[in-house]
CSV table of C-alpha atoms in Angstrom, one decimal:
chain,number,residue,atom,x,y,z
A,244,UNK,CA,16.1,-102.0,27.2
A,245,UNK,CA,18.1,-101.3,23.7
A,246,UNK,CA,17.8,-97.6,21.6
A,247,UNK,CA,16.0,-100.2,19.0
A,248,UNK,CA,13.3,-101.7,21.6
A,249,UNK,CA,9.6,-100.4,20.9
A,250,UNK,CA,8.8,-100.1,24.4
A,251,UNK,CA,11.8,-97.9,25.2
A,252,UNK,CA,10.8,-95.7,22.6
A,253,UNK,CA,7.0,-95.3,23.8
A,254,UNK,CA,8.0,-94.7,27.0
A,255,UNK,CA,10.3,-92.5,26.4
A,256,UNK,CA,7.5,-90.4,24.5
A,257,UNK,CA,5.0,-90.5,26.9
A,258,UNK,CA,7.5,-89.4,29.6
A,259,UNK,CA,8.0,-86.2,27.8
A,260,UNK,CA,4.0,-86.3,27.1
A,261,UNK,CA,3.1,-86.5,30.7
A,262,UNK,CA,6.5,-83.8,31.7
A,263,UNK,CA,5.3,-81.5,29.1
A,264,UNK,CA,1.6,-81.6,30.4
A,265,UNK,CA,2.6,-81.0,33.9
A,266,UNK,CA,4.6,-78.1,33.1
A,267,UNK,CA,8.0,-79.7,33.4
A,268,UNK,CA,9.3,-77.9,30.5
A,269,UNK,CA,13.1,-78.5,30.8
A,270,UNK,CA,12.8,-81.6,32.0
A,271,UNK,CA,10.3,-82.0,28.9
A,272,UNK,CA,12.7,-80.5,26.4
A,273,UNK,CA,16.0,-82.8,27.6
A,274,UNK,CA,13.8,-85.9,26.9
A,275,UNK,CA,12.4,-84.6,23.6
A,276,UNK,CA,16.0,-83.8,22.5
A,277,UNK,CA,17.2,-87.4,23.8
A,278,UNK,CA,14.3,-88.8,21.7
A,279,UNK,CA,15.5,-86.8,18.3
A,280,UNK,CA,19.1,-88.2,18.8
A,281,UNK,CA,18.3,-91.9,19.3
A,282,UNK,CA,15.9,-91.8,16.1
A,283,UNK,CA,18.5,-90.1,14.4
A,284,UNK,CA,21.0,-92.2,15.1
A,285,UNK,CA,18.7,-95.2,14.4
A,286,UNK,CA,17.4,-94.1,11.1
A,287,UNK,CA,13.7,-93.3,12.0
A,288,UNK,CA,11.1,-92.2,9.2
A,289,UNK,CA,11.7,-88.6,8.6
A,290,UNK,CA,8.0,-88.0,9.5
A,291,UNK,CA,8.5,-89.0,13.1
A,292,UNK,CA,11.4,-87.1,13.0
A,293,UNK,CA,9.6,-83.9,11.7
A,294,UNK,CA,6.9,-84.4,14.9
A,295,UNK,CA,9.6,-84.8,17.5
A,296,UNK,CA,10.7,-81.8,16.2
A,297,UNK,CA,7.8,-80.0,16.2
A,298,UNK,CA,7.0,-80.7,19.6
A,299,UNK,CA,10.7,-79.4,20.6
A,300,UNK,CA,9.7,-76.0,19.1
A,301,UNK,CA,6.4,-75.7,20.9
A,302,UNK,CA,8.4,-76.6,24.4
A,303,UNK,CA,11.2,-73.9,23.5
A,304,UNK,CA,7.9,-71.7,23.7
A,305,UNK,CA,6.5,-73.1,26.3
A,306,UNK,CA,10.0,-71.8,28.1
A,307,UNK,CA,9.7,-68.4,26.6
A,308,UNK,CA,11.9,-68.9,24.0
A,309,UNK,CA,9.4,-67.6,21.1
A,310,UNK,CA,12.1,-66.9,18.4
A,311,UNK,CA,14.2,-70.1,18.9
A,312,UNK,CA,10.6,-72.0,18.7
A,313,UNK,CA,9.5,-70.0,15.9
A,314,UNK,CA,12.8,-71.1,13.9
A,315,UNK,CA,12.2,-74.5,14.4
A,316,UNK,CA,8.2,-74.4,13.7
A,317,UNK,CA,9.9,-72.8,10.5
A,318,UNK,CA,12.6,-75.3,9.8
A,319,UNK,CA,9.2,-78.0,10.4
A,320,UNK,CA,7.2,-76.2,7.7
A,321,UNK,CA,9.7,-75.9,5.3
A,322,UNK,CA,10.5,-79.4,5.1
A,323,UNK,CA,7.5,-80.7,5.1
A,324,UNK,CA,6.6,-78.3,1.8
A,325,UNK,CA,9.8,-80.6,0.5
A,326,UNK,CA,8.5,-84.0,1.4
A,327,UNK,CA,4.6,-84.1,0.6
A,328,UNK,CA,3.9,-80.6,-1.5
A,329,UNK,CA,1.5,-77.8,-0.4
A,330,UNK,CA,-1.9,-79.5,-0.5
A,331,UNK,CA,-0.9,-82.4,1.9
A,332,UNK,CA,-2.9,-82.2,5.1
A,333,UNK,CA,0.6,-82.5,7.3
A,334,UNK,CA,2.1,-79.8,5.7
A,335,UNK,CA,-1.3,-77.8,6.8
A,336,UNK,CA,-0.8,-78.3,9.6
A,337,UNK,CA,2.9,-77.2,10.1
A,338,UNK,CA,1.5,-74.1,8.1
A,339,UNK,CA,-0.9,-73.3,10.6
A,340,UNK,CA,1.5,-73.8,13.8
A,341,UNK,CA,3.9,-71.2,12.6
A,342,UNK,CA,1.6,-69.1,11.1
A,343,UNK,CA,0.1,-69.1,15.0
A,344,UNK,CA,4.0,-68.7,16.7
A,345,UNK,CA,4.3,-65.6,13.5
A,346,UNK,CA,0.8,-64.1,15.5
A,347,UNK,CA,2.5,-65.0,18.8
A,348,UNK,CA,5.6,-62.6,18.5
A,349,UNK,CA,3.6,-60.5,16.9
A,350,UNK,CA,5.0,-60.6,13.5
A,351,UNK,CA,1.2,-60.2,12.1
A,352,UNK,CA,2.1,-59.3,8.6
A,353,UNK,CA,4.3,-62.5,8.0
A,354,UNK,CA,1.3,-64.3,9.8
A,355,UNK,CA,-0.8,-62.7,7.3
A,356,UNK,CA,1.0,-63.0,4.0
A,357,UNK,CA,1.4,-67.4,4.9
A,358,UNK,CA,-2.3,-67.7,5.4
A,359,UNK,CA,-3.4,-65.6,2.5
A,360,UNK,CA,-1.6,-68.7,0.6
A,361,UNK,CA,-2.6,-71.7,3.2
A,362,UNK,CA,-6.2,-71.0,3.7
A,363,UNK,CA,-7.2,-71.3,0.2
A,364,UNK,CA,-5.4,-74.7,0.0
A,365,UNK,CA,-7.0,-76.3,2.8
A,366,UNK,CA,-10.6,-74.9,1.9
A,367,UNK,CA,-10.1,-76.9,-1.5
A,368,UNK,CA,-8.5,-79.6,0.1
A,369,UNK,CA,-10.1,-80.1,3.8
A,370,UNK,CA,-13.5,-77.9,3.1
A,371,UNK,CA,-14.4,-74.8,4.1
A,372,UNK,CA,-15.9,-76.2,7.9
A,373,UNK,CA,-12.9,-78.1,8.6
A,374,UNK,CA,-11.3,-77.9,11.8
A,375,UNK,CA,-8.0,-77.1,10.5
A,376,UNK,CA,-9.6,-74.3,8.1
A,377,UNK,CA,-11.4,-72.7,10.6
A,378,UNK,CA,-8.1,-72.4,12.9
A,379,UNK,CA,-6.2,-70.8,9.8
A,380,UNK,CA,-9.3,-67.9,9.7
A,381,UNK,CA,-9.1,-67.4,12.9
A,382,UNK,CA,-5.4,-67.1,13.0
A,383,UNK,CA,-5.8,-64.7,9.9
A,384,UNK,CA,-8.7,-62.4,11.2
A,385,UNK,CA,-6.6,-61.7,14.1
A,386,UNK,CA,-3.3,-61.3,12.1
A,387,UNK,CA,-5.6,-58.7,10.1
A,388,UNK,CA,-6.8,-56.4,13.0
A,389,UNK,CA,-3.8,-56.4,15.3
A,390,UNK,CA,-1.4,-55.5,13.0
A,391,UNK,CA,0.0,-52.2,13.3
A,392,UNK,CA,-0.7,-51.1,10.0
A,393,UNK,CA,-4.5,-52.3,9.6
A,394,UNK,CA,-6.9,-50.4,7.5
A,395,UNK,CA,-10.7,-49.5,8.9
A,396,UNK,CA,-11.3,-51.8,6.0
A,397,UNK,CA,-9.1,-54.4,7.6
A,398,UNK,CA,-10.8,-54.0,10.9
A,399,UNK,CA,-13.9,-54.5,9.0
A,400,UNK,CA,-13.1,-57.9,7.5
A,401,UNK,CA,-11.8,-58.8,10.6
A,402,UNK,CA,-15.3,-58.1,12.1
A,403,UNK,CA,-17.2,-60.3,9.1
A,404,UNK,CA,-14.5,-62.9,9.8
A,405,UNK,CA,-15.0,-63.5,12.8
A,406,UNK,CA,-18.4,-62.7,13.4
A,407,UNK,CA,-19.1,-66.1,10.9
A,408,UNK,CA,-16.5,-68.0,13.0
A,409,UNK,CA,-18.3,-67.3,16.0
A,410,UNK,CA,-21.6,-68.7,14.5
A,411,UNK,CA,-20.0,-71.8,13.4
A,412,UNK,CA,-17.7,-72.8,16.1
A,413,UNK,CA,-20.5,-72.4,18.2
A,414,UNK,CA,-22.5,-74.6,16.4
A,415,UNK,CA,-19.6,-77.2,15.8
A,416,UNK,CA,-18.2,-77.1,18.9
A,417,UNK,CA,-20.0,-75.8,21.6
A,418,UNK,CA,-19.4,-72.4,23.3
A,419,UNK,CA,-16.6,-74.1,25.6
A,420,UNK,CA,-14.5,-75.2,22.7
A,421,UNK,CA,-11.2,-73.2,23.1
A,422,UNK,CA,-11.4,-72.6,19.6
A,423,UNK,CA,-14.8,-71.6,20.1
A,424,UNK,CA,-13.8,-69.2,22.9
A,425,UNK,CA,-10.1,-67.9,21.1
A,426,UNK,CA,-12.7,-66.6,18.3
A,427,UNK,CA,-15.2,-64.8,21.0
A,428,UNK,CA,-12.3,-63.1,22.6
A,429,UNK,CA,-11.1,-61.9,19.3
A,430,UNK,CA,-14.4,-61.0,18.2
A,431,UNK,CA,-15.1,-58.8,21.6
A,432,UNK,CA,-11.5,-57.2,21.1
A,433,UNK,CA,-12.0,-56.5,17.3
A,434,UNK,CA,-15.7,-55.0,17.6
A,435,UNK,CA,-14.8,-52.6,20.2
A,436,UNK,CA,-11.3,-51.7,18.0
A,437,UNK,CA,-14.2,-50.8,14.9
A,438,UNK,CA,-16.3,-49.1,17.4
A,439,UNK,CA,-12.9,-46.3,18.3
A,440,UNK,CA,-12.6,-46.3,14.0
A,441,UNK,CA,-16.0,-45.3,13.6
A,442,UNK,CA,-15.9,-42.3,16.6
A,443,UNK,CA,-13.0,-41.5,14.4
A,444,UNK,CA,-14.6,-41.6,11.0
A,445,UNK,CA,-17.3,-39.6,12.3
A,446,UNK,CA,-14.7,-37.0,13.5
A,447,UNK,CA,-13.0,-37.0,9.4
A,448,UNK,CA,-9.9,-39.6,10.1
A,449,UNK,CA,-9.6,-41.8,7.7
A,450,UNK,CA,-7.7,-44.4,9.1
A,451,UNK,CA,-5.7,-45.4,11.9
A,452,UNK,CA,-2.4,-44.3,10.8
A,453,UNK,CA,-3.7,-40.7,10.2
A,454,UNK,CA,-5.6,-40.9,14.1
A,455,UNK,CA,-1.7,-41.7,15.3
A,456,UNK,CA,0.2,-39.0,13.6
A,457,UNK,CA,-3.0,-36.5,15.1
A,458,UNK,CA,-1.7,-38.0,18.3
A,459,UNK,CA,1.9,-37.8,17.6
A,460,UNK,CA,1.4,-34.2,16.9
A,461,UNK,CA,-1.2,-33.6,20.2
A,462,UNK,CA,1.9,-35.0,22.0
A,463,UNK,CA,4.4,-33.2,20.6
């Protein structure tokens, strides 16, 4: 069939659908790529564009290629900030997938400092029990506690955070829901990181930095 024929294109996207679900990566990747050339060369909407793209980043990830994904979950972002603003529910959502690849490689205070702008947005926007919300809280909570520079007051937030998303994701979901169980695992993992700060605070440390440099120096 023709670059132009409908069909062609829908099969072509739910071949890399059904490649990218069974783990075909690269296989998954060369037809996504394909895909973004023949709308390019056809004129597609941008939005579709944007998506195909999207997904390209999330497979470079899927093939362990975190910072080449994370640039293009960027690129995504950025240009959909351009097109529709910072309140429109796509841009969001772009928000919220590189804020997760930031939390993936780690880069929690960049993760962070993007949700500290996006989640107020989307709780005026979406409300505060939307799906899309509670994924940004979640992402932030754990931004908040992992990072290497958190505060016993960070940890503490982090605690409150997630305590409340563990009620209502519970409720909303069920306890099966993987966003459900992502915010029990974080939970578990934070409260026993605020049980080690309070041995600490009962021994005089003040925070986690000052516990490290008694370490440091133990070492040393």
């Amino acid at each position: 069939r023709p670059e132009t024929d409908q069909l062609r294109d829908m099969a072509m996207n739910l071949l890399g659908l059904g490649l990218n679900d069974a783990k075909y990566y690269k296989d998954a990747l060369s037809v996504r790529e394909a895909e973004l050339s023949t709308m390019r060369r056809l004129g597609a909407a941008e939005q579709r564009m944007l998506s195909t793209l999207a997904n390209i980043g999330t497979t470079y990830e899927n093939l362990g290629q975190l910072e080449k994904g994370l640039g293009i979950k960027q690129q995504v972002y950025a240009r959909h900030m351009e097109l529709y603003g910072t309140e429109d529910e796509r841009t969001l959502i772009e928000a919220n997938n590189y804020a997760d690849s930031l939390r993936g490689l780690q880069r929690f205070e960049e993760a962070k400092a993007l949700m500290r702008k996006t989640i107020p947005v989307a709780r005026r926007v979406l409300g505060e029990n939307d799906n899309l919300t509670l994924m940004m809280r979640c992402i932030y909570a754990s931004a908040l506690y992992r990072a290497e520079n958190a505060t016993f007051d960070d940890v503490r937030e982090a605690v409150a955070t997630l305590d409340e998303l563990a009620r209502t994701t519970r409720r909303k979901f069920g306890v099966a829901h993987p966003l459900a169980v992502t915010v029990a695992e974080d939970l578990q993992n934070v409260q026993g990181k605020l049980r080690k700060q309070e041995q600490l605070e009962a021994l005089g440390i003040s925070s986690l930095a000052e516990a490290k440099e008694m370490l440091d120096a133990m070492d040393a």
